[in-house]
Amino acid sequence: MKHDFLLPPPAYQQPRIKIRTILGHCLYRRVIIWTVTILLLLGITLFSGGGLHATTDRVLDFVDFGKKEYWGGMVAFRKQIKASGTLLSQDNARVPAKTESEPPHWLKYRHLDGYFNGLKALVSPSSYTPEHPRREGDESPLPLTGDYTELPTPTPFGFQPDYSSPAYRENHYQVRTCYLDPNDQIPAPSLYAYNGIVQGQPEPVIGSHSLLGIRDDICWDRFGRYGPYGLGYGEEEGGIYEGTDIEKEGNEAVWSQSGRINYNSIDWAEVQARCHEKNKERFSPPDEDQSLSTLSSAFAHQDQDLPLHQSLHGSTQPPHLRALDRTAVVIRTYVGFQWTQHAVLNFRAMINELSLRSAGEYTVHFLLHVHDDDYPIWADAEVAQQVLDDNVPAEFHGLCTLWSEAQMRLLYPPGGEEDFGEAVENPSGQDVHGVYRSAHMPLQHFALTHPEYAHFWNWEMDMRWVGDYYELFDRLGRWAAGQSRRELWERNERYYIPAVHGSWENFTALVHRETESSGRRAVVGPVNFAGRQNVRSEEQGRPFLPASCAAGSDPGLCGVGEEADLITLNPIFDAEDSGWVFASDVTGYETYFDTPPRRVSIITASRLSRRLLAVMHEETWRMRHAMFSEMFPATMALHHGLKAVYAPHPVYLDREWDLDVIDRSLNSGRDHSASGKGSPYDYDNEHNHKGTSWYFNSEFAGLLWRRWLGYAQMDGRGPGGGRGGHGTLRGGKKEEERPGGTGRMCLRSMLVHPVKWEHPAELLLS
């Protein structure tokens, strides 16, 4: 049933009560009247203003692209709910809203200190003891004792294959080195890391480095990570100036080979184009069959179903050499985004590590949302250039693709929003073509116009990676391809907590037992439901399951070696009864049927295959179906039998939680998962993510990142457990240079989100 966004309180007329009656001398009368009045007012407070579905403090940064308008609406929405004191759950049962009088349970846990020890406390993996979680019987390594005076030396690292090795050359085309300059004098620089782990640094509680093939025996300081891109030297030398006024002992080592590179006149579009041109024979040719009617048929077959010498596009290469598929990294930005020097560093790093050092395997793009639908950004080159000049640093101009919501209304479909039909619910009140509800639409169109890419990473401006981007994206892709489809959806809906679940094999066995005991059938291929429609490739008898899943095959090998159509960085959960605020933001399906089955992964950062985007495009354009941005990709994979994988990357906690409480809080839903009733994504449960290093509402992620950059931060400590932004100013130059201290921080590889600001001056400017 569709509820109005806000409903007026019910009409009510209070009985006339004379003032002298209320204030009269009869004590019993006064007690009765005041009691009735209080109960009456309480009832009005609790039961008026109905029709509110839920609220959220979130504004998705990838969809800000209009942040002022959307944020204002959501703030008003939140204020109304706080005023009414109630929420409506998925079954319309009233539940009390969170109040400040109910502090989160995790405030009772002690803050962890091991993150903030520095380089001088570096030890070998065999001597390392984490502060948390610790093995039974291990003593806490903190506080550290000893005299820390030795500063270790960083080592250059590369995470791409050894392109010159005989083993690589035997099966691949020659790789030609990419340079920053047109004269091939300045090669893409190396990153520097430290061998070892800082003593006492906590282990990730969720996910695992080693499971994904990411190194966990090295750590990164800010200069080894960003020094090659301009951190630590001034603009007169081609740097960014940031990092010259913070602790920097020994940072010269990171420029020992490359020198301080001058980035003042760089054009990254030209750099990437030159790199690809040199190496274009390495890659599969573009898929030229890109008409609207056939897009969903692209990539219907997988690599393992073809001879080694035949690409996905059907062209033939020399039989002894393998052509690679290319991947686009599409970063969502918008008019009005405030670029900073640290943001520039981050995207220089991404281009260098993903594109140049891989010799063109990845290409970085920016998808720039123009809010004003009246801007003639396609008809007037000067207007488009002015948008770029006003909103993007010049070095990135050539990487930008401009788009607007007016363009999406022309594409999906010509008739406008009314052609989509009524939404089951629309909690945000936004347009179905708007970026808040349908951020995937411009990505679908981008894929349509870029047939050269097989996969598309959807990325956001406020995400950071401590480590080498190539190691992250390459290892995620390899691990996902190796996953069996057997009980994959069931593994996807659970958090993997190694200290609780043990090895991945133990976790897989646990999921199998829980699936069997639940009485639910495991999902393997496409799901059937009332009103389901086939896309054209299915109509043509070409389903998306690979040959390894054919009848009679080993179920455990189903999908092994198959590239994932969707890789997410949070669990993929069942939206039904989950309490997630946008669970019923479903548009265009016949309302006399039950709402289709839906899957969601919070945070849109993910890798999508061309064929998944093709299915999404056809469902949007041909069938006029739409769902909320974080729900549509995973749901389309579920409906049509595409391979979706949650990759359990390392996620850290800021406090010393009891391990069983972590499991109960995050796998709190149906059948010990993140799905259904009790889900950690229920509005009342999402606070459990505030102390993690990766979630949209995290209070810890930004604090940890800024401390790592070398800036003092309020440590979040204090009475009642403390919260983000409270406590004592800690870290920064003075503390890192303290005699007897351990120096600047050195973290193992981790994703950090959200990072809303980096240099303290940004707060003053905002």
mmCIF file of C-alpha atoms in Angstrom, residues 447-633:
data_model
loop_
_atom_site.group_PDB
_atom_site.id
_atom_site.type_symbol
_atom_site.label_atom_id
_atom_site.label_comp_id
_atom_site.label_asym_id
_atom_site.label_seq_id
_atom_site.Cartn_x
_atom_site.Cartn_y
_atom_site.Cartn_z
ATOM 1 C CA ALA A 447 28.566 1.659 -20.774
ATOM 2 C CA LEU A 448 26.463 1.987 -23.916
ATOM 3 C CA THR A 449 28.803 4.638 -25.295
ATOM 4 C CA HIS A 450 32.019 2.872 -24.255
ATOM 5 C CA PRO A 451 32.038 -0.564 -25.895
ATOM 6 C CA GLU A 452 35.772 -0.947 -25.251
ATOM 7 C CA TYR A 453 35.254 -1.919 -21.592
ATOM 8 C CA ALA A 454 34.131 -5.278 -20.218
ATOM 9 C CA HIS A 455 33.776 -4.107 -16.602
ATOM 10 C CA PHE A 456 32.996 -0.828 -14.857
ATOM 11 C CA TRP A 457 34.013 0.092 -11.320
ATOM 12 C CA ASN A 458 31.518 2.568 -9.872
ATOM 13 C CA TRP A 459 33.442 4.771 -7.430
ATOM 14 C CA GLU A 460 32.800 7.775 -5.192
ATOM 15 C CA MET A 461 34.730 10.927 -4.379
ATOM 16 C CA ASP A 462 34.898 10.367 -0.616
ATOM 17 C CA MET A 463 36.553 6.942 -0.651
ATOM 18 C CA ARG A 464 40.211 6.316 0.065
ATOM 19 C CA TRP A 465 42.453 3.257 -0.134
ATOM 20 C CA VAL A 466 45.549 2.888 2.022
ATOM 21 C CA GLY A 467 47.597 0.841 -0.414
ATOM 22 C CA ASP A 468 48.029 0.297 -4.146
ATOM 23 C CA TYR A 469 44.789 0.555 -6.141
ATOM 24 C CA TYR A 470 45.886 -2.118 -8.588
ATOM 25 C CA GLU A 471 46.357 -4.625 -5.790
ATOM 26 C CA LEU A 472 42.846 -3.878 -4.523
ATOM 27 C CA PHE A 473 40.941 -4.067 -7.810
ATOM 28 C CA ASP A 474 42.963 -6.894 -9.326
ATOM 29 C CA ARG A 475 42.716 -9.122 -6.257
ATOM 30 C CA LEU A 476 39.008 -8.476 -5.817
ATOM 31 C CA GLY A 477 38.378 -9.485 -9.424
ATOM 32 C CA ARG A 478 40.526 -12.611 -9.220
ATOM 33 C CA TRP A 479 38.979 -13.756 -5.949
ATOM 34 C CA ALA A 480 35.432 -13.170 -7.182
ATOM 35 C CA ALA A 481 36.112 -15.145 -10.371
ATOM 36 C CA GLY A 482 37.263 -18.090 -8.269
ATOM 37 C CA GLN A 483 34.051 -18.282 -6.247
ATOM 38 C CA SER A 484 31.619 -21.105 -6.841
ATOM 39 C CA ARG A 485 27.994 -20.201 -7.461
ATOM 40 C CA ARG A 486 26.965 -22.959 -5.057
ATOM 41 C CA GLU A 487 25.377 -21.166 -2.055
ATOM 42 C CA LEU A 488 27.010 -17.958 -3.238
ATOM 43 C CA TRP A 489 23.938 -15.814 -2.539
ATOM 44 C CA GLU A 490 23.820 -17.321 0.942
ATOM 45 C CA ARG A 491 27.479 -16.464 1.615
ATOM 46 C CA ASN A 492 26.923 -13.018 0.140
ATOM 47 C CA GLU A 493 24.326 -12.122 2.770
ATOM 48 C CA ARG A 494 26.670 -12.707 5.716
ATOM 49 C CA TYR A 495 29.582 -10.843 7.236
ATOM 50 C CA TYR A 496 32.725 -12.962 7.417
ATOM 51 C CA ILE A 497 34.344 -12.435 10.838
ATOM 52 C CA PRO A 498 37.541 -14.543 10.909
ATOM 53 C CA ALA A 499 38.013 -14.372 14.689
ATOM 54 C CA VAL A 500 34.536 -15.905 15.071
ATOM 55 C CA HIS A 501 34.155 -18.073 11.968
ATOM 56 C CA GLY A 502 37.715 -19.286 11.540
ATOM 57 C CA SER A 503 38.938 -20.080 8.038
ATOM 58 C CA TRP A 504 36.946 -19.364 4.883
ATOM 59 C CA GLU A 505 36.383 -23.105 4.529
ATOM 60 C CA ASN A 506 34.860 -23.200 8.016
ATOM 61 C CA PHE A 507 32.686 -20.212 7.165
ATOM 62 C CA THR A 508 31.519 -21.848 3.926
ATOM 63 C CA ALA A 509 30.628 -25.037 5.820
ATOM 64 C CA LEU A 510 28.732 -22.981 8.421
ATOM 65 C CA VAL A 511 26.705 -21.249 5.707
ATOM 66 C CA HIS A 512 25.890 -24.639 4.189
ATOM 67 C CA ARG A 513 24.598 -25.967 7.521
ATOM 68 C CA GLU A 514 22.579 -22.838 8.213
ATOM 69 C CA THR A 515 21.078 -22.915 4.725
ATOM 70 C CA GLU A 516 20.011 -26.533 5.112
ATOM 71 C CA SER A 517 18.544 -25.976 8.566
ATOM 72 C CA SER A 518 16.603 -22.909 7.384
ATOM 73 C CA GLY A 519 14.517 -24.977 4.972
ATOM 74 C CA ARG A 520 15.137 -22.417 2.225
ATOM 75 C CA ARG A 521 16.434 -23.517 -1.155
ATOM 76 C CA ALA A 522 19.787 -22.073 -2.108
ATOM 77 C CA VAL A 523 19.686 -19.699 -5.071
ATOM 78 C CA VAL A 524 21.791 -20.721 -8.079
ATOM 79 C CA GLY A 525 20.280 -19.423 -11.311
ATOM 80 C CA PRO A 526 17.578 -16.895 -12.163
ATOM 81 C CA VAL A 527 14.657 -16.676 -9.749
ATOM 82 C CA ASN A 528 11.027 -16.972 -10.784
ATOM 83 C CA PHE A 529 8.305 -14.690 -9.462
ATOM 84 C CA ALA A 530 4.924 -13.432 -10.577
ATOM 85 C CA GLY A 531 5.316 -10.868 -13.330
ATOM 86 C CA ARG A 532 8.924 -11.729 -14.198
ATOM 87 C CA GLN A 533 9.984 -10.883 -17.776
ATOM 88 C CA ASN A 534 12.888 -12.228 -19.794
ATOM 89 C CA VAL A 535 15.479 -9.988 -21.374
ATOM 90 C CA ARG A 536 16.152 -10.589 -25.047
ATOM 91 C CA SER A 537 19.133 -12.893 -24.637
ATOM 92 C CA GLU A 538 16.952 -15.157 -22.464
ATOM 93 C CA GLU A 539 14.179 -15.006 -25.057
ATOM 94 C CA GLN A 540 16.744 -16.123 -27.619
ATOM 95 C CA GLY A 541 17.621 -19.163 -25.504
ATOM 96 C CA ARG A 542 20.903 -17.796 -24.158
ATOM 97 C CA PRO A 543 20.764 -17.800 -20.348
ATOM 98 C CA PHE A 544 23.559 -16.370 -18.244
ATOM 99 C CA LEU A 545 24.644 -19.544 -16.433
ATOM 100 C CA PRO A 546 28.039 -20.838 -17.623
ATOM 101 C CA ALA A 547 28.676 -24.327 -18.965
ATOM 102 C CA SER A 548 30.186 -25.321 -15.628
ATOM 103 C CA CYS A 549 26.673 -25.168 -14.127
ATOM 104 C CA ALA A 550 25.108 -27.545 -16.661
ATOM 105 C CA ALA A 551 23.104 -30.535 -15.451
ATOM 106 C CA GLY A 552 25.372 -33.342 -14.342
ATOM 107 C CA SER A 553 28.299 -31.057 -13.531
ATOM 108 C CA ASP A 554 29.943 -30.888 -10.117
ATOM 109 C CA PRO A 555 27.865 -28.304 -8.177
ATOM 110 C CA GLY A 556 30.952 -27.128 -6.326
ATOM 111 C CA LEU A 557 32.571 -26.113 -9.619
ATOM 112 C CA CYS A 558 29.545 -24.186 -10.891
ATOM 113 C CA GLY A 559 30.804 -20.710 -11.746
ATOM 114 C CA VAL A 560 34.412 -21.312 -10.706
ATOM 115 C CA GLY A 561 36.569 -19.307 -13.114
ATOM 116 C CA GLU A 562 33.606 -17.207 -14.250
ATOM 117 C CA GLU A 563 34.132 -13.454 -14.057
ATOM 118 C CA ALA A 564 31.740 -11.852 -11.581
ATOM 119 C CA ASP A 565 29.030 -9.628 -13.019
ATOM 120 C CA LEU A 566 28.789 -7.733 -9.750
ATOM 121 C CA ILE A 567 31.400 -7.312 -7.011
ATOM 122 C CA THR A 568 30.223 -5.457 -3.911
ATOM 123 C CA LEU A 569 32.067 -4.262 -0.824
ATOM 124 C CA ASN A 570 29.285 -4.931 1.676
ATOM 125 C CA PRO A 571 27.010 -7.969 2.057
ATOM 126 C CA ILE A 572 24.219 -8.458 -0.480
ATOM 127 C CA PHE A 573 21.117 -8.855 1.677
ATOM 128 C CA ASP A 574 17.435 -9.631 1.164
ATOM 129 C CA ALA A 575 15.520 -6.357 1.425
ATOM 130 C CA GLU A 576 12.198 -7.971 2.388
ATOM 131 C CA ASP A 577 11.345 -7.190 6.040
ATOM 132 C CA SER A 578 14.871 -5.815 6.549
ATOM 133 C CA GLY A 579 13.805 -2.411 7.850
ATOM 134 C CA TRP A 580 16.127 -0.731 5.355
ATOM 135 C CA VAL A 581 14.550 2.603 4.584
ATOM 136 C CA PHE A 582 14.470 2.183 0.770
ATOM 137 C CA ALA A 583 13.525 -1.502 0.701
ATOM 138 C CA SER A 584 10.265 -0.839 -1.161
ATOM 139 C CA ASP A 585 11.479 1.862 -3.535
ATOM 140 C CA VAL A 586 10.411 -0.304 -6.487
ATOM 141 C CA THR A 587 8.804 1.216 -9.584
ATOM 142 C CA GLY A 588 7.144 -0.127 -12.722
ATOM 143 C CA TYR A 589 6.128 -3.630 -11.611
ATOM 144 C CA GLU A 590 2.507 -4.781 -11.634
ATOM 145 C CA THR A 591 1.131 -3.821 -8.239
ATOM 146 C CA TYR A 592 -1.405 -6.668 -8.119
ATOM 147 C CA PHE A 593 1.533 -9.064 -7.728
ATOM 148 C CA ASP A 594 3.728 -9.255 -4.667
ATOM 149 C CA THR A 595 6.763 -6.989 -4.761
ATOM 150 C CA PRO A 596 9.540 -8.866 -6.595
ATOM 151 C CA PRO A 597 12.377 -10.425 -4.571
ATOM 152 C CA ARG A 598 15.121 -7.858 -4.017
ATOM 153 C CA ARG A 599 18.772 -7.807 -2.998
ATOM 154 C CA VAL A 600 20.740 -4.806 -1.789
ATOM 155 C CA SER A 601 24.328 -3.852 -1.038
ATOM 156 C CA ILE A 602 24.805 -0.625 0.886
ATOM 157 C CA ILE A 603 27.276 1.822 -0.712
ATOM 158 C CA THR A 604 27.213 1.796 -4.485
ATOM 159 C CA ALA A 605 30.971 1.261 -4.886
ATOM 160 C CA SER A 606 31.050 -1.921 -6.940
ATOM 161 C CA ARG A 607 32.249 -3.527 -10.154
ATOM 162 C CA LEU A 608 29.566 -4.162 -12.778
ATOM 163 C CA SER A 609 30.041 -6.193 -15.934
ATOM 164 C CA ARG A 610 28.924 -4.969 -19.332
ATOM 165 C CA ARG A 611 26.280 -7.691 -19.490
ATOM 166 C CA LEU A 612 24.833 -6.716 -16.084
ATOM 167 C CA LEU A 613 24.634 -3.074 -17.158
ATOM 168 C CA ALA A 614 23.064 -4.309 -20.397
ATOM 169 C CA VAL A 615 20.367 -6.159 -18.466
ATOM 170 C CA MET A 616 19.787 -3.099 -16.274
ATOM 171 C CA HIS A 617 19.531 -0.904 -19.376
ATOM 172 C CA GLU A 618 16.985 -3.206 -21.009
ATOM 173 C CA GLU A 619 14.922 -3.518 -17.820
ATOM 174 C CA THR A 620 14.894 0.284 -17.544
ATOM 175 C CA TRP A 621 14.302 1.220 -21.178
ATOM 176 C CA ARG A 622 12.188 -1.673 -22.444
ATOM 177 C CA MET A 623 10.333 -2.819 -19.318
ATOM 178 C CA ARG A 624 10.256 0.527 -17.460
ATOM 179 C CA HIS A 625 11.478 -0.977 -14.220
ATOM 180 C CA ALA A 626 13.365 0.994 -11.597
ATOM 181 C CA MET A 627 14.619 0.456 -8.062
ATOM 182 C CA PHE A 628 16.702 2.440 -5.613
ATOM 183 C CA SER A 629 20.349 2.833 -6.615
ATOM 184 C CA GLU A 630 21.818 0.344 -4.128
ATOM 185 C CA MET A 631 19.147 -2.244 -4.919
ATOM 186 C CA PHE A 632 18.877 -2.318 -8.710
ATOM 187 C CA PRO A 633 22.212 -3.962 -9.726
#
